[in-house]
Amino acid sequence: MYVIDKNVSNEIIIKNSRFITFLFKVETKNEIEDKLESIKKNHPKATHYCYAYITNKFKKSSDDGEPGGTAGIPILNVLEKEKLTNILAIVVRYFGGIKLGAGGLVRAYSKSITEALSKTNYISLVNGYLIELTFDYKNQKNIDYILKDSIIKEQNFKEKIFYKVLIKKELLESLSPYNPNIINESLIEKYD
């Protein structure tokens, strides 16, 4: 599985129709809804707002008035073929007066997504955990060394130090002397 490294946009013109593609890194349905609303607000005269998204828990596509299966499904198919997750792809279409037909629409939406994806890089995901650690100050240097490539989501420094952190699975054993509390399994971005 992969995620994109940044949000991107791209525009192509096919037979006078403008296809503007937006790719967003997303994790929640609220983020998806906010991005869709924002695009619709910024492009009020567009003919269609076709989209597809994949997260760890959900996937969905929409043709938004295009003939059934000619927009949302082709977008989703490209995302799945690329093994992407946590992504929202929206293609805004401004109709140019020339009908493309079902096959032409499938090709147009697929090409639009493929070209936008070529403007970003993919980051591998590996299995990991979201954990909580509470430890004494004397252990901070050692724990920080173990976690040097991990993503610390939350820190608190009081009588003891508290971390909420995303770790790769192979680090769990190194942290076992500190009694990590596993909150859940998660997919972690792997930077090489």
Tab-separated table of N, CA and C in Angstrom, residues 63 66-75 101-110:
chain	number	residue	atom	x	y	z
A	63	ASP	N	-20.180	9.329	-10.022
A	63	ASP	CA	-20.186	9.824	-11.406
A	63	ASP	C	-20.758	11.241	-11.497
A	66	GLU	N	-22.584	12.113	-14.716
A	66	GLU	CA	-22.069	11.502	-15.942
A	66	GLU	C	-22.760	10.146	-16.098
A	67	PRO	N	-22.821	9.580	-17.319
A	67	PRO	CA	-23.432	8.252	-17.481
A	67	PRO	C	-22.799	7.233	-16.523
A	68	GLY	N	-23.628	6.365	-15.950
A	68	GLY	CA	-23.185	5.415	-14.928
A	68	GLY	C	-21.940	4.638	-15.302
A	69	GLY	N	-20.960	4.640	-14.416
A	69	GLY	CA	-19.732	3.868	-14.593
A	69	GLY	C	-18.699	4.500	-15.499
A	70	THR	N	-18.915	5.749	-15.942
A	70	THR	CA	-17.961	6.367	-16.880
A	70	THR	C	-16.962	7.314	-16.214
A	71	ALA	N	-17.133	7.612	-14.926
A	71	ALA	CA	-16.255	8.589	-14.270
A	71	ALA	C	-15.726	8.076	-12.934
A	72	GLY	N	-16.623	7.880	-11.960
A	72	GLY	CA	-16.190	7.487	-10.617
A	72	GLY	C	-15.462	6.154	-10.587
A	73	ILE	N	-16.019	5.148	-11.262
A	73	ILE	CA	-15.392	3.821	-11.271
A	73	ILE	C	-14.025	3.851	-11.965
A	74	PRO	N	-13.881	4.502	-13.132
A	74	PRO	CA	-12.541	4.586	-13.723
A	74	PRO	C	-11.525	5.286	-12.813
A	75	ILE	N	-11.964	6.323	-12.104
A	75	ILE	CA	-11.065	7.004	-11.164
A	75	ILE	C	-10.650	6.027	-10.070
A	101	GLY	N	-19.009	10.335	-25.511
A	101	GLY	CA	-19.467	8.946	-25.502
A	101	GLY	C	-18.939	8.231	-24.274
A	102	ALA	N	-19.507	7.069	-23.967
A	102	ALA	CA	-19.131	6.332	-22.751
A	102	ALA	C	-17.651	5.965	-22.746
A	103	GLY	N	-17.172	5.408	-23.835
A	103	GLY	CA	-15.753	5.018	-23.901
A	103	GLY	C	-14.830	6.212	-23.794
A	104	GLY	N	-15.215	7.309	-24.442
A	104	GLY	CA	-14.405	8.521	-24.377
A	104	GLY	C	-14.338	9.098	-22.976
A	105	LEU	N	-15.463	9.029	-22.254
A	105	LEU	CA	-15.467	9.522	-20.872
A	105	LEU	C	-14.584	8.671	-19.980
A	106	VAL	N	-14.679	7.348	-20.116
A	106	VAL	CA	-13.834	6.446	-19.316
A	106	VAL	C	-12.359	6.779	-19.565
A	107	ARG	N	-11.986	6.914	-20.828
A	107	ARG	CA	-10.584	7.224	-21.160
A	107	ARG	C	-10.178	8.597	-20.616
A	108	ALA	N	-11.071	9.579	-20.729
A	108	ALA	CA	-10.757	10.944	-20.272
A	108	ALA	C	-10.532	10.992	-18.764
A	109	TYR	N	-11.434	10.372	-18.009
A	109	TYR	CA	-11.282	10.397	-16.546
A	109	TYR	C	-10.067	9.587	-16.102
A	110	SER	N	-9.829	8.462	-16.740
A	110	SER	CA	-8.644	7.646	-16.403
A	110	SER	C	-7.364	8.416	-16.701
